[in-house]
Short mmCIF file of C-alpha atoms and ligand atoms in Angstrom, two decimals:
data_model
loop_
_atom_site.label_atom_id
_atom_site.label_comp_id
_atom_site.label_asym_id
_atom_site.label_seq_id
_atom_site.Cartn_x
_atom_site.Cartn_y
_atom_site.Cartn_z
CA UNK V 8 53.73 8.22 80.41
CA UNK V 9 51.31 10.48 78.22
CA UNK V 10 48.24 8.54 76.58
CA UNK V 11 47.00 9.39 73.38
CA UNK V 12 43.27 8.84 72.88
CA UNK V 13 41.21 9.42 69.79
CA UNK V 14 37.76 10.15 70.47
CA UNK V 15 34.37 8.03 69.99
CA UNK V 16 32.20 8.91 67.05
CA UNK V 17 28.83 9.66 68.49
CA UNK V 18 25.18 10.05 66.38
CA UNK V 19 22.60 12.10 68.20
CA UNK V 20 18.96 11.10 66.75
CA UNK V 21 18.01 15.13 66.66
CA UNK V 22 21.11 15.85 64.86
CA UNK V 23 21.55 13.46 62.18
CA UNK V 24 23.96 16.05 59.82
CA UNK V 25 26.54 16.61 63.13
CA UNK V 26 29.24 13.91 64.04
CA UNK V 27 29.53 14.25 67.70
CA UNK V 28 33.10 13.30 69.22
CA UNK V 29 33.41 11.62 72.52
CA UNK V 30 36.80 12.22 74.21
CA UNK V 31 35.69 10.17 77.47
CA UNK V 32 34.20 8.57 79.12
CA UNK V 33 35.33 5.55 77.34
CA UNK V 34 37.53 2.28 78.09
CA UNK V 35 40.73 4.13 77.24
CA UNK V 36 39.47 6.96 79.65
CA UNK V 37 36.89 7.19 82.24
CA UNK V 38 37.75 10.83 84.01
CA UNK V 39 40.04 13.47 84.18
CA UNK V 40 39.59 14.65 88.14
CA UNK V 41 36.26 15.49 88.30
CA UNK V 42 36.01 15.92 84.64
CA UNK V 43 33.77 12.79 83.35
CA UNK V 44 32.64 13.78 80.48
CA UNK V 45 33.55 16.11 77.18
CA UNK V 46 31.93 16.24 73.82
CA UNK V 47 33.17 18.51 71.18
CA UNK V 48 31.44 18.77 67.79
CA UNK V 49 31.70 21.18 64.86
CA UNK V 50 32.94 23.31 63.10
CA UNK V 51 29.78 22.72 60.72
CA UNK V 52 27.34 24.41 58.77
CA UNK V 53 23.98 24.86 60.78
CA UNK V 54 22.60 22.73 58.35
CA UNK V 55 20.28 21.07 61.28
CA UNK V 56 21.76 23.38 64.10
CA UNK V 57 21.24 22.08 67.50
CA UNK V 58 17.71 21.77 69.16
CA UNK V 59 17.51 19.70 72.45
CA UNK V 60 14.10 20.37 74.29
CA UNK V 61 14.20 19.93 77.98
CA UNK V 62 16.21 17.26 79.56
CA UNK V 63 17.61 16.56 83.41
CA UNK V 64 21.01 16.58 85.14
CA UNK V 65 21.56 15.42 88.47
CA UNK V 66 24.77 15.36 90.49
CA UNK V 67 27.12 17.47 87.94
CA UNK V 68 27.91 20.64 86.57
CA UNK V 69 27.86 21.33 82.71
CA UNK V 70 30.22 23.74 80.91
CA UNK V 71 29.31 24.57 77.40
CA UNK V 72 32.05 26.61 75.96
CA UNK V 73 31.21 27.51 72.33
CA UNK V 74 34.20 27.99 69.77
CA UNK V 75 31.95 29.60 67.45
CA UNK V 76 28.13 30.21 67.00
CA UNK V 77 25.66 31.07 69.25
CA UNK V 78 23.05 28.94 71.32
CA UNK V 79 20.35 29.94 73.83
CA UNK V 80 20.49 28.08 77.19
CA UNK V 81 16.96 28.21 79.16
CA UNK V 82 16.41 26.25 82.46
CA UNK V 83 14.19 25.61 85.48
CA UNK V 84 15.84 28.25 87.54
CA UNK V 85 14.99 30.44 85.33
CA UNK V 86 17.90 31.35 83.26
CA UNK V 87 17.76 32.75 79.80
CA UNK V 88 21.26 33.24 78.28
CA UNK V 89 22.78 33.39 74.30
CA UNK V 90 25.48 31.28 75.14
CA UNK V 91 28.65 33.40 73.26
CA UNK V 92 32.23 32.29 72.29
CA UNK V 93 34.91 32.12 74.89
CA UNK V 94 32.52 33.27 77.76
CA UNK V 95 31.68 30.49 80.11
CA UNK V 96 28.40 28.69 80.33
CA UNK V 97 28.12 26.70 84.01
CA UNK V 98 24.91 25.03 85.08
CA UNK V 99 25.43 23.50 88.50
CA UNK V 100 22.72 20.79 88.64
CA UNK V 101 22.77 19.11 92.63
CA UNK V 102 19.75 17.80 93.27
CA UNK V 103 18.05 18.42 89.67
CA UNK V 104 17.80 20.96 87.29
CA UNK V 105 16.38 20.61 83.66
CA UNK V 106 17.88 22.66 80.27
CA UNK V 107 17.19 23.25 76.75
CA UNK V 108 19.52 24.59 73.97
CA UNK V 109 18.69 25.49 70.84
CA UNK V 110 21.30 26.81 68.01
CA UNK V 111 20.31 30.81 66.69
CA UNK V 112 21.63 29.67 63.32
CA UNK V 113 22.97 31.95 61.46
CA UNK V 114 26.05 32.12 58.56
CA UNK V 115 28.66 31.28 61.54
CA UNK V 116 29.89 28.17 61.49
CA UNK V 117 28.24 26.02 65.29
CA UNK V 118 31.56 24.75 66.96
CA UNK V 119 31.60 23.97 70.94
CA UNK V 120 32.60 21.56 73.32
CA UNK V 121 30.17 20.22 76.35
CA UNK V 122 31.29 18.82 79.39
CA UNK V 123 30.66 17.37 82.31
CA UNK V 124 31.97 17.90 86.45
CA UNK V 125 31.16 15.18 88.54
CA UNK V 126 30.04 16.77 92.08
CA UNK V 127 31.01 15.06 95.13
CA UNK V 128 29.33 13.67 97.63
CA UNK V 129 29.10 16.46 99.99
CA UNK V 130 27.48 18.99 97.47
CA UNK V 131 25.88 16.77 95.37
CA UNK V 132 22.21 17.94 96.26
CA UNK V 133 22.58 21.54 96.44
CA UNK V 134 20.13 23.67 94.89
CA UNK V 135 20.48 24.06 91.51
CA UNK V 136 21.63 27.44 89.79
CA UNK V 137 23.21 28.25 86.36
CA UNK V 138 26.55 31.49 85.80
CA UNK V 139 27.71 33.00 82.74
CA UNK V 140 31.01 34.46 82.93
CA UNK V 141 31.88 36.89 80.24
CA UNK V 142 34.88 38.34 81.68
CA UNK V 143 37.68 35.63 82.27
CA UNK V 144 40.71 35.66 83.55
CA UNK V 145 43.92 34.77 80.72
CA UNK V 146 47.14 34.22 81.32
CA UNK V 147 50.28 35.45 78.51
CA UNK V 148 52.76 33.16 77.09
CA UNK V 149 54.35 35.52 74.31
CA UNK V 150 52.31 35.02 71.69
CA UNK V 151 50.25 32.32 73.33
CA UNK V 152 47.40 32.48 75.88
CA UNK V 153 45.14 30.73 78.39
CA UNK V 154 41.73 31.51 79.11
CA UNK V 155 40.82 30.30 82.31
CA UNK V 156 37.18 29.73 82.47
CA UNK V 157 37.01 27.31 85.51
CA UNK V 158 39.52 26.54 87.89
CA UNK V 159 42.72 28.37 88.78
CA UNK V 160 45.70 27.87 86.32
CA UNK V 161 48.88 29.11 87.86
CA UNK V 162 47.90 32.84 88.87
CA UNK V 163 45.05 32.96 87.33
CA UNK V 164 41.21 31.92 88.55
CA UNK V 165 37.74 31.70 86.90
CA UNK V 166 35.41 33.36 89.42
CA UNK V 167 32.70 30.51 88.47
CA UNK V 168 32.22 28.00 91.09
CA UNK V 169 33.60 24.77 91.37
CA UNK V 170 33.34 22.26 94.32
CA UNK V 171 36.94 20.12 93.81
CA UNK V 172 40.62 21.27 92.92
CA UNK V 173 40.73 21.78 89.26
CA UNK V 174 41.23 23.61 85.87
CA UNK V 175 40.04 24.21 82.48
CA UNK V 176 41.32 26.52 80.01
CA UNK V 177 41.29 27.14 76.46
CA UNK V 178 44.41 27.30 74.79
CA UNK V 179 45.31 29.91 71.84
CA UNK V 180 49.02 28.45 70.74
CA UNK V 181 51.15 30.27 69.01
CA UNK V 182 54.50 29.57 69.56
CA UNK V 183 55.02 27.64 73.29
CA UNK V 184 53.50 27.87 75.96
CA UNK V 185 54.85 25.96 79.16
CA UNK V 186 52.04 24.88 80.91
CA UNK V 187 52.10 26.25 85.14
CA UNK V 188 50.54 23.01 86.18
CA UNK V 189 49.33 22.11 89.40
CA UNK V 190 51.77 18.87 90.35
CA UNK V 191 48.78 17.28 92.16
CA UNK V 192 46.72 17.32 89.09
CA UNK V 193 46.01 14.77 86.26
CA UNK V 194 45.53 16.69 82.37
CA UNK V 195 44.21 16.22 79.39
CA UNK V 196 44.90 18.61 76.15
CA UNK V 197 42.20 17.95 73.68
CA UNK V 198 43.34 19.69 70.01
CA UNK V 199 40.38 21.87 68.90
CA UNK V 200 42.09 23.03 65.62
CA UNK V 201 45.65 23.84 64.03
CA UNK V 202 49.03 21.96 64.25
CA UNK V 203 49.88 21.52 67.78
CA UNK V 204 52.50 19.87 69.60
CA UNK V 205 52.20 18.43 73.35
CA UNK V 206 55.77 17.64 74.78
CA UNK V 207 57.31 17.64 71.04
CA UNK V 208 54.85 15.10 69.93
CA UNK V 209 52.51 16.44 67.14
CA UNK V 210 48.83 15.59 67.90
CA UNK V 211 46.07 14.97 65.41
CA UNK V 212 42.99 17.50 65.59
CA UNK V 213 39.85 15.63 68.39
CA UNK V 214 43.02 13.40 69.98
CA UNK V 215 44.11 14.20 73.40
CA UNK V 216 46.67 13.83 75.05
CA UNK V 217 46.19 12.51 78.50
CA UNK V 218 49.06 13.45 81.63
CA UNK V 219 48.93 11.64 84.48
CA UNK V 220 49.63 13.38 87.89
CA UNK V 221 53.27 14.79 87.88
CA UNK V 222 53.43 15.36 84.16
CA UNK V 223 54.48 18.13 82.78
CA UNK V 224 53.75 19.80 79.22
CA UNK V 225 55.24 22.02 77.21
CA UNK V 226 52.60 23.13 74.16
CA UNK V 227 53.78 24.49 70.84
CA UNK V 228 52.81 25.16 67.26
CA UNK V 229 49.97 27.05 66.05
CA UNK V 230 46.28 26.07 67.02
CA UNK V 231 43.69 26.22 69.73
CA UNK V 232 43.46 23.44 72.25
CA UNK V 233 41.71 22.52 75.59
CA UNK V 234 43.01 22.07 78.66
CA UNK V 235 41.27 20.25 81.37
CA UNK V 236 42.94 19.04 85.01
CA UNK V 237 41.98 17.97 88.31
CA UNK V 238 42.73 16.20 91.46
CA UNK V 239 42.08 12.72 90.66
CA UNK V 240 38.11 11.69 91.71
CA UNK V 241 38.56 8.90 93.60
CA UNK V 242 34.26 8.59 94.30
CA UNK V 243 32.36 5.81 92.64
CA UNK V 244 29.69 7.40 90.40
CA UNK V 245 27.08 5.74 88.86
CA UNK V 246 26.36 7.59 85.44
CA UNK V 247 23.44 6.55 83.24
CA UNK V 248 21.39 9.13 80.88
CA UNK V 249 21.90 12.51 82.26
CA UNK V 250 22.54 11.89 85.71
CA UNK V 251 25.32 11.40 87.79
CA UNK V 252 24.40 9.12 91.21
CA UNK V 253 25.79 6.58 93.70
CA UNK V 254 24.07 3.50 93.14
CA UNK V 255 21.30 2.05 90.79
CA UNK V 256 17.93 2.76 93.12
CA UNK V 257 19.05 6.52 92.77
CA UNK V 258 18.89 6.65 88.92
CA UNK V 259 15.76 4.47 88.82
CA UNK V 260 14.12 6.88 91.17
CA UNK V 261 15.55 10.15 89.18
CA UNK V 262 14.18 8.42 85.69
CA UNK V 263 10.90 7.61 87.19
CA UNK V 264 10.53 11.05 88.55
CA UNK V 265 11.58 12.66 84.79
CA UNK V 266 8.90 10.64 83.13
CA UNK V 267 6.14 11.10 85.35
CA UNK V 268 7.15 15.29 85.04
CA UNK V 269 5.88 15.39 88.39
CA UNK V 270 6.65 18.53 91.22
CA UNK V 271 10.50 17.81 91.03
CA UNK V 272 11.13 18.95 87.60
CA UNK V 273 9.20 22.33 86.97
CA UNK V 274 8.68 23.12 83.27
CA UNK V 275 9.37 26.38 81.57
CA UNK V 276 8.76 27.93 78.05
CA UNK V 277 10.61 27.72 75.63
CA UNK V 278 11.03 27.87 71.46
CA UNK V 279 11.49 24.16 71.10
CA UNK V 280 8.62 22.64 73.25
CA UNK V 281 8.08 19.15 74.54
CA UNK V 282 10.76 17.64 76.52
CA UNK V 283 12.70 14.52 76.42
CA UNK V 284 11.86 11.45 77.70
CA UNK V 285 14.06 9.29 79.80
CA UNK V 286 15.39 5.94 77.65
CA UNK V 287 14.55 2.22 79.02
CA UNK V 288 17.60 1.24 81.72
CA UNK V 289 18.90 -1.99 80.46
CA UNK V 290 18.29 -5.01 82.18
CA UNK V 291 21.16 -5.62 84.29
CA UNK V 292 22.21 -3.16 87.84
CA UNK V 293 23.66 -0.36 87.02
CA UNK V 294 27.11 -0.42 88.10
CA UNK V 295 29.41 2.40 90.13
CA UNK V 296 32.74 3.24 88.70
CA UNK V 297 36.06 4.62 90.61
MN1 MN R 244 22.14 18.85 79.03
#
């Protein structure tokens, strides 16, 4: 049975003018294989655009895939990349990495999604390093396509890194498209924009649709949409802040390390200056999730 889940509104403090909406994690949906986390915001006016200073990530690899807009990524390897619609933005954090991203606003509309791949336990403190993938593999459906920016969808495969089975894609519907999933797989197909059908049913614009393993889907009508699948994760992660660990010690340790900006976290320039602090934890043991 398919599960329908409307996302979490979500105010940033830096970004007061953007509404920020929160697929999962929530109660109706912790993960999607090793998919635990996806924001999508926008389209909207660069009123404020998008300025986070330097923050940490442990434990996970981000994707930002921009709709529309550009953004500079910098980070503590070293990276400097304009982060460009439909080209692939990975940052593979392991055993710590920090980032900043800041809008170039312009007349174009800012529209993206974020998200987050849990790493498991055996390559969970690599070394950090960030890709950009311009050139991506897409697959035809008639009129329809799928851009596969991480993960292999039927015969097609991202060359960008990835440490579990899994797939993400970004859907350009026009028409139907039967989906070549992988039977081992759970889904999700978040509707970016458009009127779009999932198995017949018509689905609102930030719902998704969630397919457990086995599940089929058809998708039809006229839109763009997000597909995201994986073998399901069956580690228990603790996630708190920015970082993804094992058990509470871990994250106090990580936190304590970000404030102090000690050896572990190198700075680098950028336009934004200043980083971000680590928040309080709350005052009860952090608790691992399956
Ligand atoms: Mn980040």
């Amino acid at each position: 049975m398919s599960l329908i889940v409307s996302p979490r509104l979500v105010k940033l403090t830096t970004r007061t003018e953007v509404d920020i909406k929160r697929s999962f994690p929530q109660p109706a949906l912790r993960r999607i294989g090793a998919w635990v986390f996806l924001d999508h915001f926008g389209p909207t006016k660069q009123v404020d655009g998008m300025v986070v200073a330097q923050h940490p990530h442990t434990g996970l690899q981000t994707v930002t895939w921009p709709f529309a807009g550009l953004m500079e990524h910098r980070d503590s390897v070293g990276s400097i990349q304009v982060l460009r619609p439909s080209e692939l933005n990975l940052m593979t954090a392991g055993r710590g990495i920090s980032h900043s991203e800041i809008s170039q606003v312009g007349p174009e509309l800012l529209h993206a999604a974020q998200l987050w791949l849990a790493l498991p336990e055996a390559d969970r403190n690599i070394e950090p390093f960030f890709e950009h993938h311009a050139e991506l593999p897409v697959l035809e459906f008639g009129d329809s396509s799928a851009k596969v920016f991480i993960g292999t969808l039927g015969e097609a495969k991202s060359p960008a890194k990835v440490f579990s089975p899994l797939v993400g894609a970004e859907l350009e519907v026009s028409g139907e498209m039967e989906l070549p999933l992988e039977e081992t797989f759970e889904h999700g197909v978040l509707v970016v924009s458009g009127e779009i059908f999932v198995n017949g049913q018509l689905v609102a614009v930030n719902d998704l649709v969630y397919l457990p393993v086995g599940e089929t889907a058809t998708v039809s009508g006229n839109g763009v949409a997000l597909l995201l699948g994986g073998e399901p994760f069956t580690e228990h992660i603790v996630m708190w802040w920015n970082f993804i660990g094992r058990s509470h010690a871990e994250i106090v340790s990580w936190r304590e390390a970000w404030n102090a900006q000690g050896e572990d976290w190198a700075p680098f320039e950028d336009a934004i200056g200043g980083w971000i602090p680590a928040p309080n934890l709350p005052n009860v043991t952090l608790q691992s999730r399956g």
